[in-house]
Amino acid sequence: MSTGSLLAVDLVIAVLAAGAWLGGGAASVARRRPLALGLAAVALVATLARAITITALARAGWWFAAEKVLIAAPLSLAAVAVAGPRLLRARGDVRAVALALLFAGYATGSALLVTVLHGYPASAGAGLLAVAGVVAATVISGRALGARPSRPVSRVAVAVAVAALVTGTGLTVAPETAPAVPHDHGFPAATRISAEPTRRFTLTAGTATVNAGGRDVAAWAFNAQVPGPELTATVGDILEVTLRNRDIGRGVTLHWHGYDVPNDQDGVPGVTQAAVRPGQEFVYRFRADQAGTYWYHTHSASDVGVRMGLYGVLVVRPGSVSGLDVTVPVHTLAGRPLPAPTVQRVEAGVPVRLRLINTDSTTHRYALAGTAFLVAAIDGVDLRGPTPLVDTAVLIPAGGRYDLVFTAPATPVSLFVDGRAVYSTGPVSTATGAWPVLDPLGYGATAAVPWPRFDRTFTLVLDRGLDLRGLLPRYAHTVNGAADPDIPPQVVRRGDVVLFTIVNRSQVVHPWHLHGHHVLVLARDGEPAVGSPLWLDSFDVRPGEVWKVAFRADNPGMWANHCHNLAHADAGMTLHLMYS
Ligand code: C2O
Ligand code: CU
């Protein structure tokens, strides 16, 4: 079983155990003897079964099991130790075991809350709060049931609950290391290159009405179109892009997704520049020195901004190209899939490059039917020794790009995105839903990792948790138990080779995206990458997965490092890489 399924199964069992203990307690209060004993038996089995799932998770990685081993396991043992013997002796009135069952319910329930609300890393604060909750709930239930513990016992219980509550709250709420990321001050001095631009563009952001899937929808658009104008250049060009904001109240910027520009051109409001407000403008200038498929999007209010349409394609070609070069930026605008299907007649023998771009916040599945093809590049970087693929689908993460190349056959070819024909050279009726999916970690010709050692290592554990530090408590997407802006920045020195271990212990996919650098994939779930070197800027870390990626810190500045499910980024899953 995959670690992702194991996490889900463990969660279901934990809910079942807590629910059955509490239900059994309630039934025994109501003197429903068979029901109470039945539920208690289910609870006992479920609680013991967690020994198996927790052990398996701990073997998959301590990150997945830390709080379960340190907090849930002791509380579960206490539940079994208190409720088990009393159940065996439950002869006469079933109400006599009610408090024991309720205690077991509170113990397993609060352990569950620790996993759901706090997660990784397990902390003394969370453990103490859990204990406080169990003791308090048990004392209150005991009073309500008319149990008469001796005075000292109840005094001790109350004292334990209060002490645990106070200490636990203090430990949980007190700030740890002060974050050193500038927010809205101290932007890098613009080192904009002085060379004369060879390609000039102007993008004006504004509200607009555009057509999506045959219907007019309200959008935020560059130059009144979604996607915005396609920006093209040739390697060596100096691009100058003037961004104007007509009426986007949330502000706009341009972020060159996957393009490793100098830091002051990166377009992250509050970090590399101020957001461009209505009536203002900002001029970006950088050299096009990487060929490939990229895209641009606003990074101001990026979740809503990109979703509403503030994005476009950036293609940098190595020189003159022969054949057909088609960009397919996929997006969901107001619930309608873009682009509208295109049918284009293509002569047999013409070389075709399809540049697939996923500008949404979730993964899309692409299937090219009717021809063998190569995956020539991923995230703008050419693969080494790609081999022909037939009847194979590819999954492109949020923000990611795949270039597929083929020679047009005499018969039609069709590209399906999530089953919908988006680009074709004629009618193709092939069911692609059951095709196997390409694993890029095993595709193409391998090469040695270019570094003998790593100067710095960082681990990012992705999860969900209650974030109490802001003004309003929120259920955040967290990294190492913290949410933006409280995640400590990762500090590197220029020239360092940096290793990231990225662990997803949540129940959802996190498409990871580091600005300013491409990372080389080393391994996933302990299995080394054996295909072509994969230099990615966007990659899906699925539930239960552990990715190891590395890069050379060769682009100084303050860089965003975040989940490209932009709603997650907005809900806390953003941190920064900073050069000392
Ligand atoms: Cu395409 Cu920081 O994002
Ligand atoms: Cu995410």
Short mmCIF file of N, CA and C and ligand atoms in Angstrom, two decimals, residues 255-258 266-268 295-299 302 306 398-399 513-515 537-538 560-564 566 569 574, ligand 1:
data_model
loop_
_atom_site.label_atom_id
_atom_site.label_comp_id
_atom_site.label_asym_id
_atom_site.label_seq_id
_atom_site.Cartn_x
_atom_site.Cartn_y
_atom_site.Cartn_z
N HIS A 255 5.25 37.70 -13.05
CA HIS A 255 6.23 36.70 -12.64
C HIS A 255 6.48 35.80 -13.83
N TRP A 256 7.74 35.58 -14.14
CA TRP A 256 8.14 34.79 -15.32
C TRP A 256 8.33 33.37 -14.85
N HIS A 257 7.25 32.61 -14.86
CA HIS A 257 7.24 31.29 -14.23
C HIS A 257 8.24 30.34 -14.90
N GLY A 258 9.23 29.91 -14.12
CA GLY A 258 10.24 28.97 -14.63
C GLY A 258 11.41 29.67 -15.30
N ASP A 266 11.64 39.43 -10.80
CA ASP A 266 10.89 38.20 -10.55
C ASP A 266 9.40 38.44 -10.28
N GLY A 267 9.04 39.68 -9.96
CA GLY A 267 7.62 40.03 -9.89
C GLY A 267 6.87 39.51 -8.69
N VAL A 268 7.55 39.40 -7.54
CA VAL A 268 6.82 38.96 -6.35
C VAL A 268 6.54 40.18 -5.46
N TRP A 295 5.80 30.54 -18.95
CA TRP A 295 4.60 31.37 -18.96
C TRP A 295 4.78 32.49 -17.95
N TYR A 296 3.89 33.46 -18.06
CA TYR A 296 3.96 34.56 -17.10
C TYR A 296 2.61 34.69 -16.43
N HIS A 297 2.61 35.23 -15.24
CA HIS A 297 1.34 35.46 -14.55
C HIS A 297 1.52 36.49 -13.46
N THR A 298 0.42 37.07 -13.05
CA THR A 298 0.49 38.02 -11.94
C THR A 298 0.85 37.25 -10.68
N HIS A 299 1.62 37.89 -9.81
CA HIS A 299 1.92 37.27 -8.52
C HIS A 299 1.29 38.09 -7.41
N SER A 302 -2.23 36.25 -6.31
CA SER A 302 -2.04 35.34 -7.43
C SER A 302 -3.15 34.29 -7.52
N VAL A 306 -4.63 34.80 -11.15
CA VAL A 306 -4.36 33.84 -12.22
C VAL A 306 -5.66 33.15 -12.63
N ALA A 398 0.44 21.60 -11.86
CA ALA A 398 0.12 23.02 -11.91
C ALA A 398 1.40 23.79 -12.19
N GLY A 399 1.37 24.64 -13.20
CA GLY A 399 2.54 25.45 -13.52
C GLY A 399 3.52 24.78 -14.46
N HIS A 513 7.05 24.60 -6.29
CA HIS A 513 7.62 25.57 -7.23
C HIS A 513 8.59 26.50 -6.52
N LEU A 514 9.86 26.39 -6.89
CA LEU A 514 10.88 27.31 -6.38
C LEU A 514 11.17 28.35 -7.45
N HIS A 515 11.17 29.60 -7.07
CA HIS A 515 11.49 30.66 -8.02
C HIS A 515 13.00 30.75 -8.26
N ASP A 537 10.87 23.10 -12.53
CA ASP A 537 10.49 24.21 -11.65
C ASP A 537 9.14 23.97 -11.02
N SER A 538 8.43 22.92 -11.46
CA SER A 538 7.11 22.60 -10.92
C SER A 538 6.97 21.09 -10.88
N ALA A 560 10.68 33.40 -3.71
CA ALA A 560 9.53 32.66 -3.20
C ALA A 560 9.75 31.17 -3.48
N ASN A 561 9.24 30.36 -2.59
CA ASN A 561 9.34 28.90 -2.67
C ASN A 561 8.00 28.41 -2.16
N HIS A 562 7.14 27.95 -3.08
CA HIS A 562 5.76 27.73 -2.63
C HIS A 562 5.05 26.63 -3.39
N CYS A 563 3.89 26.29 -2.87
CA CYS A 563 3.01 25.36 -3.57
C CYS A 563 2.33 26.14 -4.69
N HIS A 564 2.26 25.52 -5.90
CA HIS A 564 1.62 26.21 -7.01
C HIS A 564 0.15 25.87 -7.15
N LEU A 566 -2.40 27.63 -6.09
CA LEU A 566 -2.24 28.98 -5.56
C LEU A 566 -3.15 29.25 -4.38
N ALA A 569 -0.96 28.19 -1.60
CA ALA A 569 0.09 29.19 -1.36
C ALA A 569 -0.48 30.33 -0.54
N THR A 574 3.75 29.05 1.65
CA THR A 574 4.74 29.87 0.95
C THR A 574 5.89 30.16 1.90
CU1 C2O B 1 4.05 30.54 -11.05
CU2 C2O B 1 5.38 31.96 -7.46
O1 C2O B 1 4.61 31.24 -9.24
#
